[in-house]
Coordinates of C-alpha atoms in Angstrom, one line a residue:
M295 CA 48.1 183.6 101.2
S296 CA 48.6 185.5 104.5
M297 CA 50.7 184.4 107.4
E298 CA 47.5 184.0 109.4
T299 CA 46.1 181.4 107.0
A300 CA 49.5 179.6 106.5
M301 CA 51.5 176.9 108.4
N302 CA 54.8 175.2 107.8
L303 CA 55.8 171.5 107.5
Y304 CA 58.9 172.0 109.5
A305 CA 60.0 173.5 112.8
K306 CA 63.5 174.6 111.7
K307 CA 64.8 175.3 108.2
E308 CA 67.4 172.5 108.6
E309 CA 64.4 170.2 108.5
C310 CA 63.4 171.0 104.9
C311 CA 65.6 170.1 101.8
G312 CA 63.3 171.9 99.3
C313 CA 62.6 168.9 97.2
S314 CA 59.0 170.1 96.6
A315 CA 57.5 166.6 96.6
C316 CA 55.0 167.8 99.3
A317 CA 53.6 170.4 96.8
D318 CA 53.3 167.8 94.0
I319 CA 51.6 165.2 96.2
C320 CA 48.9 167.6 97.7
P321 CA 45.5 166.5 96.3
V322 CA 44.0 169.9 96.9
N323 CA 46.9 172.2 95.9
A324 CA 47.2 173.5 99.5
V325 CA 51.1 173.4 99.5
H326 CA 53.1 176.2 97.8
M327 CA 56.8 176.6 97.5
I328 CA 57.8 180.1 98.7
S329 CA 61.3 181.7 98.6
D330 CA 62.8 183.0 101.8
G331 CA 65.3 185.8 102.3
E332 CA 68.2 183.5 101.4
G333 CA 66.7 182.6 98.1
F334 CA 65.7 179.0 99.0
Q335 CA 62.2 177.7 98.5
Y336 CA 60.2 176.3 101.5
P337 CA 56.7 174.8 101.5
R338 CA 53.8 176.8 103.0
I339 CA 50.4 175.2 103.7
D340 CA 47.2 177.1 103.2
K341 CA 45.2 176.1 106.3
K342 CA 41.9 177.1 104.7
V343 CA 42.4 174.6 101.9
C344 CA 44.3 171.8 103.7
I345 CA 42.3 168.6 104.3
R346 CA 44.8 167.2 106.9
C347 CA 45.6 164.0 104.8
Q348 CA 49.3 164.2 105.8
R349 CA 50.5 163.1 102.4
C350 CA 52.9 166.0 102.5
E351 CA 54.6 164.5 105.5
Q352 CA 54.6 161.0 104.0
V353 CA 56.7 162.1 101.0
C354 CA 59.2 164.2 103.0
P355 CA 62.7 162.6 102.6
I356 CA 63.9 164.2 105.8
K357 CA 61.0 162.9 107.9
N358 CA 61.2 159.4 106.5
S359 CA 64.2 157.1 106.8
V360 CA 66.2 155.6 103.9
N361 CA 66.3 151.9 103.4
G362 CA 69.7 151.2 101.9
D363 CA 71.3 148.0 100.7
D364 CA 74.6 146.9 102.3
E365 CA 75.4 144.7 99.3
N366 CA 76.7 147.5 97.1
L367 CA 79.1 147.1 94.3
Y368 CA 81.8 149.8 93.7
Y369 CA 83.4 150.8 90.5
G370 CA 85.5 153.5 88.8
A371 CA 84.5 154.3 85.2
Q372 CA 85.2 156.5 82.2
A373 CA 83.3 156.6 79.0
K374 CA 85.3 155.1 76.2
N375 CA 84.1 157.9 73.8
S376 CA 86.3 160.9 74.5
E377 CA 83.6 163.4 73.4
T378 CA 81.1 161.9 75.8
R379 CA 83.5 162.2 78.7
Y380 CA 84.6 165.7 77.8
A381 CA 81.0 166.9 77.7
S382 CA 80.4 165.5 81.2
S383 CA 81.6 166.8 84.6
S384 CA 83.1 163.5 85.7
G385 CA 83.6 160.3 83.8
G386 CA 80.6 160.3 81.5
V387 CA 78.5 157.6 83.1
F388 CA 75.2 159.6 83.2
P389 CA 74.9 160.0 79.4
I390 CA 75.6 156.3 78.9
L391 CA 72.8 155.5 81.3
A392 CA 70.6 158.0 79.5
E393 CA 71.4 156.4 76.1
Y394 CA 70.4 153.0 77.6
V395 CA 67.0 154.4 78.5
F396 CA 66.6 156.1 75.2
S397 CA 67.2 152.7 73.5
K398 CA 64.1 151.6 75.4
K399 CA 62.1 154.6 74.1
G400 CA 62.2 156.1 77.6
V401 CA 62.6 159.6 79.0
V402 CA 65.4 161.1 81.1
Y403 CA 65.1 163.7 83.8
G404 CA 68.0 165.9 85.0
A405 CA 68.9 169.5 85.9
A406 CA 69.1 172.0 83.1
Y407 CA 69.0 175.8 82.5
N408 CA 65.7 177.3 81.3
K409 CA 65.5 180.5 79.1
R410 CA 66.0 182.7 82.2
M411 CA 69.1 180.6 83.2
E412 CA 67.3 179.3 86.2
V413 CA 68.1 175.7 87.1
V414 CA 65.1 173.3 86.7
H415 CA 64.6 169.6 86.2
R416 CA 63.4 168.8 82.8
E417 CA 62.9 165.8 80.5
A418 CA 64.9 164.7 77.5
H419 CA 63.8 162.2 74.8
N420 CA 67.0 162.0 72.7
K421 CA 70.7 162.8 72.6
K422 CA 70.1 166.4 71.4
E423 CA 67.8 167.2 74.3
L424 CA 70.2 165.4 76.7
E425 CA 72.9 168.0 76.0
L426 CA 71.0 170.5 78.2
L427 CA 71.1 168.0 81.1
K428 CA 74.9 167.4 81.0
K429 CA 77.4 169.2 83.1
T430 CA 77.2 170.1 86.8
K431 CA 75.0 173.0 87.9
Y432 CA 75.9 174.3 91.3
V433 CA 72.4 175.6 92.0
Q434 CA 69.5 173.9 93.7
S435 CA 67.1 172.8 90.9
N436 CA 63.3 173.4 90.8
L437 CA 61.3 170.2 90.5
D438 CA 57.8 171.8 90.3
G439 CA 55.5 169.2 88.7
I440 CA 58.3 166.7 87.9
Y441 CA 57.2 164.0 90.3
C442 CA 53.7 163.9 88.7
K443 CA 55.1 163.8 85.2
I444 CA 57.4 160.9 86.1
Q445 CA 54.5 159.0 87.7
S446 CA 52.4 159.6 84.6
H447 CA 55.2 158.2 82.3
L448 CA 55.6 155.1 84.5
E449 CA 51.9 154.4 84.5
E450 CA 52.0 154.5 80.7
G451 CA 54.6 151.8 80.9
R452 CA 57.6 153.9 79.7
W453 CA 61.1 153.7 81.0
V454 CA 62.2 156.7 83.1
L455 CA 65.7 157.7 84.3
F456 CA 65.8 160.2 87.1
C457 CA 69.1 161.9 88.1
G458 CA 69.2 164.2 91.1
T459 CA 70.5 164.9 94.6
P460 CA 70.0 162.0 97.1
C461 CA 67.2 163.8 98.9
Q462 CA 65.4 164.4 95.6
A463 CA 65.9 160.7 94.7
H464 CA 64.5 159.5 98.0
A465 CA 61.5 162.0 97.7
L466 CA 60.7 160.4 94.3
R467 CA 60.7 156.9 95.8
L468 CA 58.3 158.1 98.6
F469 CA 56.1 160.0 96.1
L470 CA 55.6 156.9 93.9
E471 CA 54.8 154.7 96.9
K472 CA 55.5 151.5 94.9
S473 CA 58.3 150.1 92.7
Y474 CA 58.3 150.3 89.0
E475 CA 60.3 147.9 86.9
R476 CA 61.1 150.6 84.3
L477 CA 62.3 153.3 86.7
V478 CA 66.0 153.9 87.1
V479 CA 66.9 156.3 89.9
V480 CA 70.4 157.8 90.0
S481 CA 71.5 159.9 93.0
L482 CA 74.5 162.2 92.9
I483 CA 77.4 162.5 95.4
C484 CA 76.3 166.0 96.6
Y485 CA 78.4 168.7 98.2
G486 CA 75.3 170.7 99.0
V487 CA 72.9 172.8 97.0
P488 CA 73.5 176.6 96.6
S489 CA 70.8 179.3 96.7
P490 CA 68.7 179.7 93.5
G491 CA 68.0 183.3 94.6
I492 CA 71.7 184.2 94.9
W493 CA 72.4 182.5 91.6
N494 CA 69.6 184.5 89.9
H495 CA 71.1 187.7 91.3
Y496 CA 74.5 186.7 90.0
V497 CA 73.1 186.0 86.5
K498 CA 71.6 189.5 86.4
Y499 CA 74.9 191.0 87.6
L500 CA 76.8 189.3 84.8
E501 CA 74.2 190.4 82.2
N502 CA 74.4 194.0 83.5
R503 CA 78.1 193.9 83.5
H504 CA 78.4 192.7 79.9
H505 CA 75.2 194.4 78.6
G506 CA 73.8 191.2 77.2
K507 CA 72.0 187.9 77.7
L508 CA 73.7 185.0 79.4
D509 CA 73.4 181.9 77.1
H510 CA 75.5 179.2 78.8
F511 CA 77.4 178.8 82.1
F512 CA 79.8 176.0 82.7
F513 CA 81.1 175.4 86.3
R514 CA 83.4 172.6 85.3
D515 CA 85.1 173.2 82.0
K516 CA 87.8 170.5 81.2
R517 CA 89.7 172.4 78.5
N518 CA 92.9 172.4 80.6
R519 CA 92.7 168.8 81.5
D520 CA 92.6 169.8 85.2
N521 CA 89.4 167.9 86.3
G522 CA 87.3 170.9 85.5
H523 CA 88.8 173.8 87.4
V524 CA 87.9 176.3 84.6
R525 CA 84.7 178.3 84.8
S526 CA 83.4 179.6 81.4
Y527 CA 80.2 181.3 80.2
V528 CA 78.9 182.7 77.0
M529 CA 77.4 186.2 76.7
N530 CA 76.2 187.5 73.3
T531 CA 78.2 184.8 71.5
I532 CA 81.4 185.9 73.4
E533 CA 83.0 183.4 75.8
Y534 CA 84.6 184.4 79.1
T535 CA 86.8 182.0 81.0
D536 CA 88.6 182.1 84.3
S537 CA 89.7 179.8 87.2
F538 CA 86.8 178.3 89.1
Y539 CA 88.2 179.8 92.2
H540 CA 88.4 183.3 90.8
D541 CA 84.7 183.4 90.1
I542 CA 82.9 185.1 93.0
Y543 CA 79.8 182.8 92.8
C544 CA 82.0 179.7 92.7
R545 CA 84.0 180.9 95.7
M546 CA 80.8 181.5 97.7
Y547 CA 79.8 178.0 96.9
A548 CA 83.2 176.4 97.6
T549 CA 83.5 178.3 101.0
N550 CA 80.1 176.9 102.1
L551 CA 78.5 180.4 102.4
I552 CA 75.4 179.8 100.2
L553 CA 74.4 176.2 100.8
R554 CA 70.9 175.3 102.0
P555 CA 70.7 174.9 105.9
S556 CA 69.6 171.3 105.6
C557 CA 72.7 170.3 103.6
H558 CA 74.8 170.8 106.8
Q559 CA 72.8 168.1 108.5
C560 CA 72.3 165.8 105.5
K561 CA 71.6 162.2 106.4
F562 CA 72.3 161.0 102.8
C563 CA 76.1 161.4 103.1
T564 CA 76.5 157.7 103.0
V565 CA 76.9 154.8 100.5
D566 CA 73.7 153.3 101.7
R567 CA 70.9 154.8 99.6
D568 CA 67.6 153.7 98.1
S569 CA 68.5 154.8 94.6
D570 CA 69.6 152.3 91.9
F571 CA 72.9 154.0 91.2
T572 CA 75.1 156.6 93.0
I573 CA 77.5 158.5 90.7
G574 CA 79.9 161.3 91.2
D575 CA 83.5 162.4 90.8
F576 CA 86.1 159.8 91.8
W577 CA 88.2 162.2 93.9
G578 CA 91.5 160.5 94.9
I579 CA 91.6 158.4 91.8
E580 CA 95.4 159.0 91.7
H581 CA 95.8 156.9 94.8
V582 CA 93.6 154.0 93.5
R583 CA 94.3 153.7 89.8
E584 CA 97.0 156.2 88.7
E585 CA 96.5 155.4 85.0
F586 CA 93.0 156.8 85.2
D587 CA 94.2 160.1 86.4
D588 CA 94.4 162.1 83.2
G589 CA 92.6 165.2 84.3
M590 CA 89.5 164.5 82.2
G591 CA 87.4 162.9 84.9
T592 CA 86.6 159.5 86.4
S593 CA 83.2 158.6 87.9
V594 CA 82.5 156.7 91.1
V595 CA 79.7 154.3 90.3
I596 CA 77.9 152.5 93.2
L597 CA 75.3 149.8 92.3
H598 CA 72.7 149.5 95.0
T599 CA 70.0 147.3 93.5
Q600 CA 69.6 144.2 91.3
R601 CA 68.2 146.5 88.6
A602 CA 71.4 148.5 88.6
K603 CA 73.5 145.4 88.4
E604 CA 71.6 144.1 85.4
I605 CA 71.9 147.5 83.6
W606 CA 75.6 147.7 84.4
E607 CA 76.2 144.4 82.6
Q608 CA 74.6 145.9 79.5
I609 CA 76.4 149.3 79.5
K610 CA 79.9 148.4 80.8
E611 CA 81.2 147.7 77.3
E612 CA 80.8 151.4 76.7
L613 CA 83.2 152.1 79.6
L614 CA 86.7 151.8 80.8
W615 CA 86.1 150.5 84.3
F616 CA 87.5 148.7 87.3
A617 CA 86.0 147.2 90.4
C618 CA 87.2 148.6 93.8
E619 CA 86.4 148.4 97.5
K620 CA 84.2 150.6 99.6
K621 CA 87.2 152.2 101.3
D622 CA 88.5 153.4 97.9
V623 CA 85.4 155.5 97.2
L624 CA 84.8 157.0 100.7
Q625 CA 85.3 160.6 99.9
P626 CA 84.1 163.2 102.4
R627 CA 80.6 163.6 101.1
L628 CA 80.0 159.9 101.5
L629 CA 81.0 160.1 105.1
K630 CA 79.6 163.3 106.6
P631 CA 77.8 166.5 105.6
T632 CA 79.6 169.7 104.4
D633 CA 80.5 172.0 107.3
M634 CA 78.6 175.2 107.6
A635 CA 80.8 178.3 107.1
K636 CA 81.4 180.2 110.4
R637 CA 80.5 183.5 108.8
R638 CA 77.4 182.2 107.0
Q639 CA 74.9 184.1 109.3
C640 CA 76.7 187.4 108.8
F641 CA 77.0 186.8 105.1
M642 CA 73.3 186.2 104.7
M643 CA 72.4 189.2 106.8
F644 CA 74.3 191.5 104.4
Y645 CA 72.8 189.7 101.4
K646 CA 69.3 190.3 102.7
I647 CA 69.7 194.0 103.5
L648 CA 72.0 195.2 100.7
P649 CA 71.3 195.6 97.0
F650 CA 73.3 192.9 95.1
S651 CA 75.2 195.6 93.2
L652 CA 76.6 196.8 96.6
F653 CA 76.8 193.4 98.3
L654 CA 79.1 191.8 95.7
P655 CA 81.9 194.4 95.8
L656 CA 81.8 194.2 99.6
L657 CA 82.0 190.4 99.4
R658 CA 85.0 190.6 97.0
K659 CA 86.9 192.8 99.4
A660 CA 86.1 190.6 102.4
I661 CA 87.3 187.4 100.5
S662 CA 90.4 189.1 99.3
A663 CA 91.2 190.4 102.8
C664 CA 90.7 186.9 104.3
T665 CA 92.9 185.4 101.6
W666 CA 95.6 188.0 102.2
F667 CA 95.5 187.5 106.0
R668 CA 95.7 183.7 105.7
R669 CA 98.7 183.9 103.4
L670 CA 100.3 186.3 105.8
K671 CA 100.0 183.8 108.7
E672 CA 101.5 181.1 106.5

């Protein structure tokens, strides 16, 4: 598809979150997700094929407002089963919700690595398959075809649990157009989604460095009971561990250099959402319930709908939980979007023009120099 025969759905890149619902909804396959120089995917419309039905605009979560419920209920929670909590990034609420849906013969959707270590949304039908969906992946996930699959399952009368970023969750609601009694939508408290392109380059860098195939990558390893500040990965059956903040990719993420432009203007940084549940890390738990602060993770759980409240009553026996107030859970990403890094434009310019093998050492030196200068001023 040439530039002459293509058009965009957005005027500025900040106006596209990359959910890909527009591509899934198109009845004539005129919308295609294309990667840009920063490694993010954006929709491109083939003008020769497009029938101007505007369905792509109708499912856009940025163009269409969120209808939230101001009668939310707020909880902190930990899975009673220690293995379940250890295998999760926060308190282990997601796998318990998943097991509830499995008990209904349903299917669960969440982010997982594929064979190429790309992050994609995929489905799970049992506990074994669910293992791939656990743990945080700090990479924007690919949802190509997922909305259609979910709709198909729902039309068959099956239970479906979808877990994703709030923009993905809102896109799903818009895509489906109507409510389904057996759909459970879970949105995450999201810091922002990093570039899949940069992640893919980093995977190749690690594989070249170790002369092998990357099998697993864990951004939030809890082995030190420090709320997951260890990064670990497995290459050729050998495990490599380090501090989260020593890993160069993790540092790019934590310093806001590789987040999607739309994340810095996100309208979903609020407790008012149209998902059933919102879940995430309960940062600041030590100030709310000190006895829950054991370094192994506690989940914030916000119930938005009557369906969520009914499900909560059925799963809460699997949890150690407490009710709290809205003010107790108002962490930064429920108040405002993540700030854009001041040097992001310069960073991305070098990323685009330099081979990654040259770009990464330069980045390491720059980060080290900034750290040294900051300490010097202190």
